[in-house]
Coordinates of C-alpha atoms and ligand atoms in Angstrom, one line a residue:
M1 CA 14.2 30.7 29.1
E2 CA 11.2 32.3 27.1
T3 CA 9.2 30.3 24.9
T4 CA 8.9 32.1 21.4
P5 CA 5.1 31.8 20.7
T6 CA 4.6 29.9 17.2
P7 CA 1.5 31.0 15.7
A8 CA -1.1 28.1 15.9
S9 CA -1.1 26.2 12.8
P10 CA -4.6 26.6 11.1
V11 CA -4.4 23.3 9.9
T12 CA -4.6 21.4 13.1
D13 CA -7.9 22.8 14.0
D14 CA -9.7 21.1 11.2
P15 CA -10.4 17.4 11.8
D16 CA -10.2 16.5 8.2
R17 CA -6.9 18.3 7.2
I18 CA -3.9 16.0 7.1
I19 CA -0.8 17.8 7.8
I20 CA 1.9 16.9 5.1
F21 CA 5.4 16.9 6.8
D22 CA 7.9 16.6 4.3
T23 CA 11.3 14.8 5.2
T24 CA 12.9 15.1 1.5
L25 CA 15.7 17.3 3.0
R26 CA 16.4 15.5 6.0
D27 CA 15.6 11.6 5.9
G28 CA 15.5 12.0 2.1
E29 CA 18.9 13.5 1.9
Q30 CA 20.1 10.7 4.5
S31 CA 19.8 8.3 1.3
P32 CA 23.1 6.8 0.3
G33 CA 25.0 8.8 -2.2
I34 CA 22.8 12.0 -1.8
S35 CA 24.4 15.2 -0.6
L36 CA 22.7 18.5 -1.5
D37 CA 24.7 21.8 -1.0
Q38 CA 22.8 24.7 0.8
G39 CA 21.8 26.3 -2.6
E40 CA 20.3 23.0 -3.8
K41 CA 18.4 22.7 -0.5
V42 CA 17.0 26.1 -0.6
E43 CA 15.7 25.5 -4.1
I44 CA 13.9 22.4 -3.2
A45 CA 12.7 23.9 0.0
E46 CA 11.2 26.8 -2.0
Q47 CA 9.6 24.3 -4.5
L48 CA 8.1 22.5 -1.6
A49 CA 6.5 25.7 -0.3
R50 CA 4.9 26.2 -3.8
L51 CA 3.8 22.6 -3.7
G52 CA 2.0 23.5 -0.2
V53 CA 3.5 21.1 2.2
D54 CA 2.8 22.1 5.8
V55 CA 6.0 21.4 7.5
I56 CA 9.5 21.2 5.9
E57 CA 12.0 19.0 8.0
A58 CA 14.9 20.9 6.6
G59 CA 17.8 19.0 8.1
F60 CA 19.7 17.8 11.4
P61 CA 21.7 20.8 12.4
I62 CA 23.9 19.1 14.9
A63 CA 25.1 16.6 11.9
S64 CA 27.4 19.0 10.3
Q65 CA 28.1 22.7 9.9
G66 CA 27.0 22.2 6.3
D67 CA 23.6 20.9 7.5
F68 CA 23.3 23.7 10.2
E69 CA 23.8 26.4 7.6
S70 CA 21.5 24.9 5.0
V71 CA 18.7 24.7 7.7
Q72 CA 19.3 28.3 8.7
A73 CA 19.2 29.4 4.9
I74 CA 15.9 27.7 4.6
A75 CA 14.6 29.2 7.8
R76 CA 15.5 32.6 6.7
A77 CA 14.5 32.3 3.1
V78 CA 11.3 30.1 2.7
Q79 CA 7.9 31.7 3.4
G80 CA 4.8 29.5 4.1
P81 CA 5.5 26.2 5.7
V82 CA 6.7 25.6 9.5
I83 CA 10.5 24.9 9.2
C84 CA 11.6 21.9 11.4
G85 CA 15.1 20.8 12.6
L86 CA 15.6 17.2 14.0
S87 CA 17.4 16.6 17.3
R88 CA 18.5 14.1 19.5
T89 CA 17.9 14.5 23.2
A90 CA 21.2 16.0 24.1
R91 CA 21.1 19.6 25.3
K92 CA 23.6 21.0 22.7
D93 CA 21.7 19.0 19.9
I94 CA 18.5 21.1 20.8
D95 CA 20.3 24.5 21.2
R96 CA 22.1 24.0 17.8
C97 CA 18.7 22.9 16.3
W98 CA 17.0 26.2 17.7
E99 CA 19.9 28.4 16.5
A100 CA 19.1 27.0 12.9
I101 CA 15.2 27.3 12.8
E102 CA 14.9 30.5 14.8
P103 CA 14.9 32.8 11.8
A104 CA 11.6 31.1 10.4
A105 CA 8.2 32.7 11.0
R106 CA 7.0 29.3 12.1
H107 CA 9.4 26.7 13.7
R108 CA 9.3 23.3 15.2
I109 CA 12.0 21.2 16.8
H110 CA 11.7 17.3 16.4
V111 CA 13.0 15.5 19.2
F112 CA 13.7 11.6 18.9
I113 CA 15.1 8.8 20.9
A114 CA 14.8 5.2 20.5
T115 CA 12.5 3.1 22.8
S116 CA 12.9 -0.4 21.1
E117 CA 15.1 -2.9 23.4
T118 CA 17.6 -3.5 20.7
H119 CA 18.2 0.1 19.9
M120 CA 18.5 1.0 23.8
V121 CA 20.8 -2.0 24.4
H122 CA 22.9 -2.0 21.3
K123 CA 22.9 1.8 20.2
L124 CA 22.1 4.0 22.9
R125 CA 23.4 1.6 25.8
M126 CA 20.8 3.3 28.1
T127 CA 18.3 1.8 30.4
P128 CA 14.5 2.3 30.0
D129 CA 14.6 4.9 33.0
Q130 CA 17.4 6.8 31.3
V131 CA 15.4 7.0 28.1
K132 CA 12.4 8.3 29.9
A133 CA 14.5 11.1 31.7
E134 CA 16.2 12.0 28.5
T135 CA 12.6 12.4 26.9
A136 CA 11.5 14.7 29.8
A137 CA 14.4 16.8 29.9
A138 CA 14.8 17.1 26.0
V139 CA 11.0 18.0 25.4
A140 CA 10.9 20.6 28.2
H141 CA 14.0 22.0 26.9
A142 CA 12.9 22.2 23.4
R143 CA 9.5 23.7 24.7
G144 CA 11.6 26.3 26.2
Y145 CA 12.3 27.7 22.7
T146 CA 9.2 26.9 20.8
D147 CA 5.6 25.9 21.6
D148 CA 5.9 23.6 18.5
V149 CA 7.8 20.3 19.6
E150 CA 7.3 16.9 17.8
F151 CA 8.4 14.0 19.7
S152 CA 9.4 10.4 18.1
P153 CA 10.1 7.0 19.8
E154 CA 12.5 5.9 17.4
D155 CA 11.9 2.2 16.1
A156 CA 8.3 2.6 17.5
S157 CA 7.1 -0.6 15.7
R158 CA 9.3 -2.9 17.5
S159 CA 9.1 -1.1 20.7
D160 CA 7.4 -2.5 23.9
F161 CA 4.1 -1.0 23.6
D162 CA 3.4 -0.3 27.3
F163 CA 6.9 1.2 27.5
M164 CA 6.6 3.4 24.4
C165 CA 3.4 4.7 25.7
E166 CA 4.9 5.7 29.0
V167 CA 7.7 7.7 27.3
L168 CA 5.1 9.2 24.9
Q169 CA 3.0 10.3 28.0
I170 CA 6.2 11.9 29.4
A171 CA 6.8 13.9 26.2
V172 CA 3.3 15.0 26.0
D173 CA 3.2 15.9 29.7
N174 CA 6.5 18.0 29.0
G175 CA 5.1 19.9 26.1
A176 CA 5.2 17.8 23.0
T177 CA 2.5 18.8 20.6
T178 CA 2.9 16.1 18.0
L179 CA 3.7 12.6 18.6
N180 CA 5.1 10.7 15.7
I181 CA 5.3 7.0 15.7
P182 CA 8.0 6.0 13.3
D183 CA 8.2 2.6 11.5
T184 CA 11.9 3.2 11.6
V185 CA 12.9 -0.1 9.8
G186 CA 9.6 -0.7 7.8
F187 CA 8.7 -3.6 9.8
G188 CA 5.2 -2.8 10.3
V189 CA 2.1 -4.0 8.1
P190 CA -0.9 -2.0 7.5
E191 CA -3.4 -3.3 9.9
E192 CA -0.9 -3.8 12.9
Y193 CA 0.7 -0.6 12.5
A194 CA -2.6 1.4 12.3
K195 CA -3.7 -0.4 15.5
R196 CA -0.6 0.6 17.2
L197 CA -1.4 4.3 16.6
H198 CA -5.0 3.8 17.3
D199 CA -3.9 2.3 20.8
V200 CA -1.5 5.1 21.4
R201 CA -4.5 7.6 20.9
D202 CA -6.4 5.6 23.5
R203 CA -3.6 5.5 25.9
V204 CA -1.7 8.6 25.8
T205 CA -3.7 11.6 27.2
G206 CA -3.4 15.2 26.3
D207 CA -3.7 17.4 23.4
Y208 CA -1.4 16.3 20.3
V209 CA -1.4 15.6 16.8
I210 CA -0.5 12.1 16.0
S211 CA 1.8 11.4 13.1
T212 CA 3.0 8.5 10.9
H213 CA 6.5 8.1 9.5
C214 CA 6.9 4.9 7.6
H215 CA 10.0 3.4 5.9
N216 CA 9.7 1.1 2.7
D217 CA 11.7 -1.8 3.5
L218 CA 8.9 -4.1 2.6
G219 CA 7.3 -1.7 0.1
L220 CA 4.7 -0.8 2.7
A221 CA 5.5 2.8 3.7
V222 CA 2.5 4.2 1.6
A223 CA 0.1 1.5 2.6
N224 CA 1.0 1.7 6.4
S225 CA 0.8 5.6 6.2
L226 CA -2.8 5.6 4.7
A227 CA -3.9 2.8 7.1
A228 CA -2.7 5.2 9.9
V229 CA -4.8 8.0 8.4
Q230 CA -7.9 5.8 8.5
T231 CA -7.2 5.1 12.3
G232 CA -6.9 8.7 13.2
A233 CA -3.3 10.0 12.0
R234 CA -3.6 13.5 11.2
Q235 CA 0.1 14.1 9.8
V236 CA 1.8 12.1 7.3
E237 CA 5.5 12.3 7.3
C238 CA 6.7 11.6 3.6
S239 CA 9.1 12.6 1.1
I240 CA 9.3 13.6 -2.7
N241 CA 9.8 10.4 -4.8
G242 CA 9.7 8.5 -1.5
I243 CA 13.6 9.0 -1.0
G244 CA 15.1 8.4 2.4
E245 CA 17.2 5.8 4.4
R246 CA 17.8 2.4 2.7
A247 CA 14.4 1.8 0.7
G248 CA 13.1 5.2 1.6
N249 CA 10.1 6.7 3.1
A250 CA 6.4 7.2 2.0
A251 CA 6.3 8.8 -1.4
L252 CA 4.5 12.1 -0.6
E253 CA 3.1 12.2 -4.2
E254 CA 1.3 8.5 -3.8
V255 CA 0.0 9.4 -0.3
V256 CA -1.4 12.9 -1.5
M257 CA -3.0 11.3 -4.5
A258 CA -4.3 8.4 -2.9
L259 CA -6.2 10.5 -0.3
R260 CA -7.5 12.8 -3.0
T261 CA -8.5 10.2 -5.5
R262 CA -10.1 7.9 -2.9
S263 CA -11.5 10.4 -0.7
D264 CA -14.9 8.3 -0.8
Y265 CA -12.9 5.7 1.1
Y266 CA -10.6 7.8 3.3
G267 CA -13.9 9.9 4.6
G268 CA -13.1 13.1 3.0
V269 CA -9.9 14.0 4.6
D270 CA -7.7 16.1 2.2
T271 CA -4.2 17.7 2.4
G272 CA -3.2 21.4 1.4
I273 CA -0.9 20.1 -1.4
R274 CA -1.2 21.8 -4.9
S275 CA -1.0 18.7 -7.0
E276 CA -0.3 20.4 -10.2
E277 CA 3.1 20.9 -8.7
L278 CA 3.8 17.4 -8.0
A279 CA 5.7 16.5 -11.4
R280 CA 7.6 19.5 -11.4
T281 CA 8.7 18.9 -7.7
S282 CA 9.7 15.2 -8.3
R283 CA 11.7 16.3 -11.5
L284 CA 13.7 19.1 -9.4
V285 CA 14.6 16.5 -6.7
S286 CA 15.3 13.8 -9.0
R287 CA 17.8 16.2 -11.1
L288 CA 19.4 17.5 -7.8
T289 CA 19.9 14.3 -6.0
G290 CA 20.9 12.3 -9.0
Y291 CA 18.2 9.5 -7.8
P292 CA 16.3 8.7 -11.1
V293 CA 12.5 8.2 -11.0
Q294 CA 11.5 4.8 -12.3
Y295 CA 9.3 5.0 -15.5
N296 CA 6.5 3.1 -13.8
K297 CA 6.6 5.1 -10.7
A298 CA 3.1 6.1 -9.5
V299 CA 1.7 9.4 -10.1
V300 CA 5.1 11.1 -11.3
G301 CA 6.7 8.3 -13.5
R302 CA 7.1 9.2 -17.1
N303 CA 4.9 6.2 -17.8
A304 CA 2.2 6.9 -15.2
F305 CA -0.2 8.2 -17.8
A306 CA 1.3 6.5 -20.9
H307 CA -0.5 3.7 -23.0
E308 CA 1.0 1.4 -25.3
S309 CA -1.5 -1.4 -25.9
G310 CA -4.0 -0.9 -28.9
I311 CA -6.9 -1.8 -26.7
H312 CA -5.9 0.7 -23.9
Q313 CA -5.0 3.4 -26.5
H314 CA -8.5 3.2 -28.3
G315 CA -10.1 3.3 -24.7
V316 CA -8.3 6.4 -23.6
L317 CA -8.7 8.2 -26.8
T318 CA -12.3 7.7 -26.7
E319 CA -12.9 8.3 -22.9
R320 CA -9.8 8.9 -20.8
S321 CA -11.3 7.4 -17.7
T322 CA -11.5 3.8 -19.2
Y323 CA -7.8 3.5 -18.3
E324 CA -6.9 6.5 -16.0
I325 CA -8.0 7.3 -12.5
M326 CA -6.4 10.7 -12.2
D327 CA -6.3 13.5 -14.6
P328 CA -2.5 13.6 -15.6
A329 CA -2.8 17.7 -15.7
A330 CA -3.8 17.5 -12.0
V331 CA -0.5 16.2 -11.0
G332 CA 1.6 18.3 -13.6
Q333 CA 1.8 15.7 -16.3
G334 CA 0.1 17.4 -19.0
E335 CA -2.0 14.9 -21.1
S336 CA -2.2 11.1 -21.3
K337 CA 0.7 9.8 -23.5
I338 CA 0.0 7.7 -26.4
V339 CA 3.3 5.7 -26.7
L340 CA 3.7 4.1 -30.2
G341 CA 5.4 0.7 -30.0
K342 CA 4.6 -2.8 -31.3
H343 CA 1.5 -3.3 -29.0
S344 CA -0.2 0.0 -30.8
G345 CA -3.1 -0.1 -33.0
R346 CA -4.0 1.7 -36.1
H347 CA -6.4 4.0 -34.2
A348 CA -3.8 5.5 -31.9
F349 CA -1.2 5.5 -35.0
A350 CA -3.6 7.6 -36.9
D351 CA -4.5 9.8 -34.1
T352 CA -0.9 10.5 -33.4
L353 CA 0.0 11.3 -37.0
K354 CA -3.0 13.8 -37.2
K355 CA -1.8 15.7 -34.1
M356 CA 1.6 16.0 -35.8
G357 CA -0.4 17.3 -38.9
Y358 CA -0.4 14.2 -41.1
D359 CA -4.0 13.4 -41.9
L360 CA -3.6 9.8 -43.6
H361 CA -6.3 7.6 -44.8
G362 CA -6.6 4.4 -46.7
D363 CA -3.8 2.9 -48.5
A364 CA -1.5 5.7 -47.4
L365 CA -2.0 5.0 -43.9
N366 CA -2.0 1.2 -44.4
Q367 CA 1.6 1.7 -46.0
V368 CA 3.0 3.9 -43.2
F369 CA 1.3 1.6 -40.7
T370 CA 2.9 -1.4 -42.1
R371 CA 6.2 0.1 -41.8
F372 CA 5.8 1.4 -38.5
K373 CA 4.9 -2.2 -37.3
E374 CA 8.2 -3.4 -38.8
L375 CA 10.0 -0.8 -37.0
A376 CA 8.3 -1.2 -33.8
D377 CA 9.1 -4.9 -33.6
R378 CA 12.7 -3.7 -33.5
K379 CA 12.7 -0.7 -31.5
V380 CA 11.0 -0.4 -28.1
E381 CA 9.4 3.0 -28.5
L382 CA 9.1 5.4 -31.4
S383 CA 9.2 9.1 -31.0
E384 CA 7.8 11.9 -32.6
S385 CA 10.9 12.3 -34.8
D386 CA 10.7 8.9 -35.6
L387 CA 7.4 8.8 -36.9
E388 CA 8.2 12.0 -39.0
A389 CA 11.1 10.4 -40.6
L390 CA 8.8 7.5 -41.3
V391 CA 6.2 9.4 -42.9
A392 CA 8.8 11.3 -44.9
E393 CA 10.4 8.1 -46.2
E394 CA 7.0 6.4 -47.1
M395 CA 5.0 9.4 -48.1
G396 CA 7.7 11.2 -50.1
D397 CA 5.4 10.1 -52.8
T398 CA 2.0 8.7 -52.3
V399 CA 2.2 6.7 -55.5
R400 CA 2.9 3.0 -55.1
Y401 CA 6.5 2.1 -56.0
A402 CA 7.6 -0.4 -58.5
Y403 CA 10.2 -2.1 -56.4
Q404 CA 9.5 -3.1 -52.5
L405 CA 12.5 -4.2 -50.5
V406 CA 11.6 -7.9 -49.2
S407 CA 14.8 -8.7 -47.3
I408 CA 18.5 -7.8 -47.0
D409 CA 21.1 -9.9 -45.4
A410 CA 24.7 -8.2 -45.3
H411 CA 28.1 -9.5 -43.7
G412 CA 31.3 -7.7 -43.6
G413 CA 34.2 -7.5 -41.1
S414 CA 37.8 -6.6 -40.9
S415 CA 39.0 -9.8 -42.3
S416 CA 36.1 -10.6 -45.0
T417 CA 35.0 -9.2 -48.1
P418 CA 31.5 -7.4 -47.4
V419 CA 28.8 -9.1 -49.4
A420 CA 25.1 -8.5 -49.3
T421 CA 22.2 -10.4 -50.8
V422 CA 18.8 -8.5 -51.4
V423 CA 15.4 -9.8 -52.6
V424 CA 13.0 -7.1 -54.1
D425 CA 9.6 -7.6 -55.1
R426 CA 8.3 -6.3 -58.6
D427 CA 4.7 -6.8 -59.2
G428 CA 4.7 -10.1 -57.1
T429 CA 7.9 -11.3 -58.6
K430 CA 10.8 -11.7 -56.2
L431 CA 14.1 -10.7 -57.8
E432 CA 17.3 -11.9 -55.5
A433 CA 20.9 -10.9 -56.0
T434 CA 24.2 -11.0 -54.1
A435 CA 27.0 -8.5 -54.6
E436 CA 30.3 -7.7 -52.9
G437 CA 31.3 -4.2 -52.2
D438 CA 33.8 -1.9 -50.5
G439 CA 31.7 -2.1 -47.2
M440 CA 28.2 -3.3 -46.4
V441 CA 26.5 -0.2 -47.8
D442 CA 28.2 -0.6 -51.1
A443 CA 27.5 -4.1 -51.3
A444 CA 23.9 -3.7 -50.8
C445 CA 23.7 -0.9 -53.5
Q446 CA 25.4 -3.1 -56.0
A447 CA 23.0 -6.2 -55.1
I448 CA 20.0 -3.8 -55.7
R449 CA 21.6 -2.7 -59.0
S450 CA 21.9 -6.3 -60.1
A451 CA 18.4 -7.2 -59.0
T452 CA 16.8 -4.3 -60.6
G453 CA 19.1 -4.1 -63.5
I454 CA 19.2 -0.4 -63.1
D455 CA 22.7 1.1 -63.2
G456 CA 23.9 4.6 -62.3
V457 CA 25.8 6.8 -59.9
L458 CA 25.2 7.1 -56.0
T459 CA 25.9 10.6 -54.9
D460 CA 25.4 12.8 -51.6
Y461 CA 25.0 10.1 -49.3
T462 CA 24.3 11.2 -45.6
V463 CA 23.1 9.3 -42.6
T464 CA 21.9 10.9 -39.5
S465 CA 20.4 9.5 -36.3
V466 CA 16.8 10.4 -35.8
T467 CA 16.8 10.1 -32.1
G468 CA 19.6 9.3 -29.5
G469 CA 20.5 6.0 -28.1
V470 CA 22.1 2.8 -29.5
D471 CA 18.6 1.7 -31.0
A472 CA 18.2 5.1 -32.8
L473 CA 16.8 5.2 -36.3
A474 CA 19.4 5.7 -38.9
D475 CA 17.9 8.2 -41.6
V476 CA 19.8 8.0 -44.8
A477 CA 19.3 10.4 -47.5
L478 CA 21.2 10.2 -50.8
R479 CA 20.9 11.1 -54.7
F480 CA 21.0 8.6 -57.4
E481 CA 21.8 9.7 -61.0
A482 CA 20.5 7.3 -63.8
D483 CA 18.9 7.6 -67.2
G484 CA 19.9 11.4 -67.2
M485 CA 17.9 12.0 -63.9
S486 CA 18.9 12.8 -60.6
M487 CA 16.6 11.6 -57.9
P488 CA 16.6 12.1 -54.1
G489 CA 16.2 8.7 -52.0
R490 CA 15.1 8.6 -48.3
G491 CA 15.5 5.3 -46.0
L492 CA 14.9 4.5 -42.3
S493 CA 15.9 1.7 -40.3
T494 CA 17.4 0.8 -36.9
D495 CA 19.9 -0.6 -39.2
V496 CA 22.1 1.5 -41.2
V497 CA 22.9 -0.9 -44.2
E498 CA 19.0 -1.5 -44.5
A499 CA 18.5 2.2 -44.1
S500 CA 20.8 2.9 -47.1
A501 CA 19.1 0.1 -49.2
R502 CA 15.9 1.4 -48.6
A503 CA 17.1 5.0 -49.5
F504 CA 18.7 3.7 -52.7
L505 CA 15.7 1.5 -53.9
N506 CA 13.5 4.7 -53.1
A507 CA 15.6 7.0 -55.4
M508 CA 15.4 4.1 -58.0
N509 CA 11.7 3.9 -57.8
R510 CA 11.4 7.5 -58.5
I511 CA 13.5 7.1 -61.7
V512 CA 11.5 4.2 -62.5
R513 CA 8.4 6.1 -62.3
V514 CA 9.3 9.0 -64.3
R515 CA 10.8 6.7 -67.1
D516 CA 7.6 4.5 -67.2
S517 CA 5.1 7.6 -67.0
G518 CA 6.8 8.9 -70.3
E519 CA 7.4 12.2 -68.6
D520 CA 10.3 14.4 -69.9
P521 CA 13.1 13.3 -67.7
T522 CA 14.6 16.7 -68.4
A523 CA 11.7 18.3 -66.8
V524 CA 12.1 16.6 -63.4
D525 CA 15.2 15.9 -61.3
R526 CA 18.4 16.7 -63.4
P527 CA 21.5 16.3 -61.8
G528 CA 22.0 18.8 -59.1
S529 CA 18.3 19.9 -58.9
L530 CA 16.8 20.3 -55.5
R531 CA 13.7 18.3 -55.7
Ligands
LIG1 O1 12.7 6.6 10.8 C1 13.0 7.1 12.0 O2 12.8 6.7 13.0 C2 13.5 8.6 11.9 C3 13.2 9.2 12.9 C4 14.4 10.3 13.3 C5 11.9 10.0 13.2 O3 13.6 9.1 10.7
LIG2 ZN1 12.9 7.8 8.9

């Protein structure tokens, strides 16, 4: 059999260059519940190529016809990275793997067999000698197809070290060019796992790249991978968003950004990853796999560069590096996010409004900020649309209104008469009234009528939800006709009855303002006018 020469990978010649071997489409796709079709796999592989990964493990061709075809489609379509297929030691697996990856410009066969006692006894039902023989034959056979052959002793971190090294030496002697040391069940801890890799390099002779493949059962996959790099590993196997069997693999984005951000500590090693593509790649993988990315996920989580507390917001707005160790733009996350919630301060609040085009100061700012804090206490996070509605409600007029809503208490239901009690403030005097109505909104409006003594007709009542979700803000817009005027009113709250009461009072306040100012009411809002 002729060996197809694989162009030597330029990355392996540089001692400081870490090869990124992406296994999103193989180990990642083995995550419970993930099943990608061929088109989706090619789309992800193309994005991985844009991201700049060195090797794409595209699948396990013997596993199914679909997996075979996907690997082959990727090998045909995707330019740049080495396209790798996984294979057990059986000849037919290797043949099938080769058939799938052959169309690629650069290809790799990744052969694995378990070397831990528990796997050999209970899963393979093979003796150690049989495992050695399988390794020799498989690697030699794979090498007959391509000169880029990777070998993995599965469950390496629980394997007898001497036996595992014997097997690894056999793999190298038969042509393996990369030795991968998988922590298959996430059992390793950083110092111990790194020492294992270091000792393999001391023991196994030959020309090979040493690689890490860590699972996250104890949440240590990234830490173990980085410890391995420190001890000489020059390939890291990882996946986007850390997806993979059980608790997953080392997250590519975390490994890459740790090496880059702490290059001082890792001795200047680097990868070829175009980090600005990280967030986009993460979103694509999340969308196609249906696996959500946790909000606080390092690097690519939506909160990775978001700040809510007033102290942090003030720091970041003054100098980003006070609370950020990476530039969000460098990982494709745009700008730092100031999230307005109950912990936010006036500084960030004013800054956000300014970016939205509202330059508020003094009393106007205080007024909106006070309402914002009230709402933020009830709603976890306020979006820009929420803020817009809030400013519109409060700043529809910058004049201080006669009546302020102090509290509202409404009850109703299918078997009781709706009733509401409101307290409003007029120049420091609290006015309280209770009324019944057709519904709780009607009862609230009736109570406000009694408390203020202003009678009139409510028209054009509409309620919209400002943002989605059960905690959305209700934005009520209405018109109120009294004293020959028709005034608009707007109110906002997480509670629709309160939003209605606020809108009602808002319209009344406008009427009172015109009435008390002595303006000609016919010159302002008459019924039907649009103001
Ligand atoms: O975790 C593991 O051992 C693997 C091998 C196939 C490399 O995924
Ligand atoms: Zn694995």
